[in-house]
mmCIF file of C-alpha atoms in Angstrom:
data_model
loop_
_atom_site.group_PDB
_atom_site.id
_atom_site.type_symbol
_atom_site.label_atom_id
_atom_site.label_comp_id
_atom_site.label_asym_id
_atom_site.label_seq_id
_atom_site.Cartn_x
_atom_site.Cartn_y
_atom_site.Cartn_z
ATOM 1 C CA MET A 61 2.414 -5.057 -10.204
ATOM 2 C CA ALA A 62 2.507 -6.741 -13.651
ATOM 3 C CA SER A 63 5.832 -5.378 -14.704
ATOM 4 C CA LEU A 64 8.242 -2.764 -13.265
ATOM 5 C CA THR A 65 7.125 -0.315 -15.861
ATOM 6 C CA SER A 66 3.333 -0.605 -15.148
ATOM 7 C CA PRO A 67 1.752 2.764 -14.987
ATOM 8 C CA VAL A 68 1.220 4.296 -11.571
ATOM 9 C CA PRO A 69 -1.049 7.264 -10.484
ATOM 10 C CA LEU A 70 1.210 10.071 -9.462
ATOM 11 C CA PHE A 71 1.178 13.836 -9.756
ATOM 12 C CA GLY A 72 -2.198 14.191 -11.440
ATOM 13 C CA ALA A 73 -1.798 11.345 -14.011
ATOM 14 C CA MET A 74 -0.784 7.859 -14.626
ATOM 15 C CA ARG A 75 2.941 7.777 -15.037
ATOM 16 C CA GLY A 76 5.054 5.123 -16.813
ATOM 17 C CA GLY A 77 8.654 4.625 -17.802
ATOM 18 C CA ILE A 78 11.372 5.428 -15.331
ATOM 19 C CA VAL A 79 9.025 7.070 -12.868
ATOM 20 C CA ALA A 80 6.831 3.966 -12.713
ATOM 21 C CA ALA A 81 9.921 1.688 -12.601
ATOM 22 C CA GLY A 82 11.287 3.639 -9.507
ATOM 23 C CA TYR A 83 7.960 3.574 -7.766
ATOM 24 C CA ASN A 84 7.355 -0.134 -8.377
ATOM 25 C CA LEU A 85 10.940 -1.005 -7.326
ATOM 26 C CA LEU A 86 10.576 0.929 -4.135
ATOM 27 C CA TYR A 87 7.394 -1.071 -3.208
ATOM 28 C CA ALA A 88 9.062 -4.316 -4.474
ATOM 29 C CA ALA A 89 11.949 -3.744 -2.123
ATOM 30 C CA LEU A 90 9.994 -2.714 0.836
ATOM 31 C CA PHE A 91 7.609 -5.736 0.597
ATOM 32 C CA ALA A 92 10.318 -8.209 -0.198
ATOM 33 C CA GLY A 93 12.438 -6.915 2.758
ATOM 34 C CA MET A 94 9.257 -7.255 4.935
ATOM 35 C CA GLY A 95 8.748 -10.843 3.864
ATOM 36 C CA VAL A 96 12.368 -11.961 4.278
ATOM 37 C CA GLY A 97 12.610 -10.141 7.652
ATOM 38 C CA LEU A 98 9.271 -11.582 8.987
ATOM 39 C CA LEU A 99 9.997 -15.261 7.646
ATOM 40 C CA ALA A 100 13.558 -15.147 9.159
ATOM 41 C CA ALA A 101 12.384 -13.464 12.386
ATOM 42 C CA LYS A 102 14.929 -10.676 12.036
ATOM 43 C CA PRO A 103 14.927 -7.907 14.670
ATOM 44 C CA TRP A 104 14.665 -5.214 11.892
ATOM 45 C CA ALA A 105 11.448 -6.822 10.531
ATOM 46 C CA PHE A 106 9.028 -4.753 12.641
ATOM 47 C CA PRO A 107 10.758 -1.327 12.075
ATOM 48 C CA LEU A 108 10.802 -2.067 8.211
ATOM 49 C CA SER A 109 7.083 -3.151 8.350
ATOM 50 C CA LEU A 110 6.192 -0.052 10.270
ATOM 51 C CA GLY A 111 8.154 2.110 7.797
ATOM 52 C CA ALA A 112 6.664 0.492 4.770
ATOM 53 C CA THR A 113 3.174 0.979 6.184
ATOM 54 C CA VAL A 114 3.804 4.603 6.813
ATOM 55 C CA VAL A 115 5.098 5.102 3.227
ATOM 56 C CA PHE A 116 2.164 3.126 1.788
ATOM 57 C CA THR A 117 -0.314 5.160 3.941
ATOM 58 C CA ALA A 118 1.260 8.489 2.750
ATOM 59 C CA ASP A 119 0.958 7.212 -0.781
ATOM 60 C CA ARG A 120 -2.667 6.220 -0.596
ATOM 61 C CA VAL A 121 -3.590 9.549 1.250
ATOM 62 C CA ALA A 122 -1.836 11.511 -1.448
ATOM 63 C CA LEU A 123 -3.702 9.644 -4.087
ATOM 64 C CA LEU A 124 -7.023 10.256 -2.272
ATOM 65 C CA LEU A 125 -6.254 14.013 -2.242
ATOM 66 C CA ASP A 126 -5.100 14.217 -5.851
ATOM 67 C CA GLU A 127 -8.327 14.133 -7.812
ATOM 68 C CA PRO A 128 -6.783 14.174 -11.302
ATOM 69 C CA ALA A 129 -4.545 11.193 -10.330
ATOM 70 C CA ARG A 130 -7.466 9.358 -8.794
ATOM 71 C CA GLU A 131 -9.591 9.793 -11.889
ATOM 72 C CA ALA A 132 -6.689 8.620 -14.179
ATOM 73 C CA HIS A 133 -6.254 5.644 -11.905
ATOM 74 C CA LEU A 134 -9.998 4.784 -12.172
ATOM 75 C CA ALA A 135 -9.911 5.240 -15.823
ATOM 76 C CA SER A 136 -6.997 2.814 -16.075
ATOM 77 C CA LEU A 137 -9.085 0.263 -14.134
ATOM 78 C CA GLY A 138 -11.885 0.581 -16.724
ATOM 79 C CA VAL A 139 -14.141 3.011 -15.024
ATOM 80 C CA THR A 140 -15.393 5.028 -17.990
ATOM 81 C CA GLU A 141 -17.652 8.158 -18.310
ATOM 82 C CA ASP A 142 -20.657 5.739 -19.001
ATOM 83 C CA VAL A 143 -20.051 3.890 -15.705
ATOM 84 C CA GLU A 144 -19.781 7.164 -13.853
ATOM 85 C CA THR A 145 -22.985 8.340 -15.531
ATOM 86 C CA ILE A 146 -24.834 5.248 -14.418
ATOM 87 C CA LEU A 147 -23.487 5.003 -10.813
ATOM 88 C CA GLY A 148 -22.635 8.625 -10.171
ATOM 89 C CA THR A 149 -19.298 10.188 -9.522
ATOM 90 C CA ASP A 150 -20.041 10.646 -5.765
ATOM 91 C CA PHE A 151 -20.895 6.892 -5.372
ATOM 92 C CA ILE A 152 -17.569 5.862 -7.172
ATOM 93 C CA GLY A 153 -15.681 8.262 -5.049
ATOM 94 C CA SER A 154 -17.316 6.968 -1.878
ATOM 95 C CA VAL A 155 -16.453 3.361 -2.784
ATOM 96 C CA TYR A 156 -12.880 4.275 -3.646
ATOM 97 C CA LEU A 157 -12.511 5.990 -0.272
ATOM 98 C CA LEU A 158 -14.146 3.029 1.621
ATOM 99 C CA LEU A 159 -11.821 0.647 -0.104
ATOM 100 C CA THR A 160 -8.765 2.732 0.472
ATOM 101 C CA VAL A 161 -9.573 3.169 4.188
ATOM 102 C CA THR A 162 -10.352 -0.574 4.435
ATOM 103 C CA VAL A 163 -6.914 -1.589 3.037
ATOM 104 C CA LEU A 164 -5.160 1.012 5.211
ATOM 105 C CA ALA A 165 -6.909 -0.375 8.328
ATOM 106 C CA CYS A 166 -5.766 -3.906 7.418
ATOM 107 C CA TRP A 167 -2.224 -2.751 6.973
ATOM 108 C CA TRP A 168 -2.211 -0.923 10.293
ATOM 109 C CA GLY A 169 -3.956 -3.929 11.878
ATOM 110 C CA PHE A 170 -1.069 -6.079 10.605
ATOM 111 C CA VAL A 171 1.526 -3.792 12.059
ATOM 112 C CA LEU A 172 -0.381 -3.805 15.330
ATOM 113 C CA TYR A 173 -0.327 -7.611 15.287
ATOM 114 C CA LEU A 174 3.460 -7.540 14.642
ATOM 115 C CA TYR A 175 3.862 -5.222 17.487
ATOM 116 C CA PHE A 176 2.173 -7.687 19.967
ATOM 117 C CA ARG A 177 4.051 -10.500 18.459
ATOM 118 C CA ARG A 178 7.447 -8.700 18.742
ATOM 119 C CA ASP A 179 8.746 -11.337 21.106
ATOM 120 C CA TYR A 180 8.629 -13.798 18.289
ATOM 121 C CA ILE A 181 10.583 -11.476 16.015
ATOM 122 C CA HIS A 182 13.172 -10.560 18.673
ATOM 123 C CA ARG A 183 13.804 -14.142 19.936
ATOM 124 C CA PRO A 184 17.419 -15.471 19.453
ATOM 125 C CA VAL A 185 17.667 -17.948 16.637
ATOM 126 C CA SER A 186 18.988 -21.253 17.703
ATOM 127 C CA ALA A 187 21.582 -23.042 15.706
ATOM 128 C CA PRO A 188 20.375 -26.339 14.138
#
């Protein structure tokens, strides 16, 4: 996220302006909340992390299913028609799918780790 108005792939195209700002603010708030909650060992850290992971997963799956948005996103990353001609659209799509599944597996692995470490998150904080 370079800026709040950095374009995001939504609804078949790259969206900027107020839509991108809202999208980027949502993720910034979710991830900042996760960071604060986990660092401070707050009891709400795990539910927030789980909720953020569900939102992120739904967003990534929607992008995988939205071919025009996916193509716009790849174009914004510098994947041109020349690159698609050389590597093939199927290959690029397979790599994109593999990378997305890998990132999602890492997120869900992190949430699973948090679940098993919930005793740390729910411990009472002692006064200094």
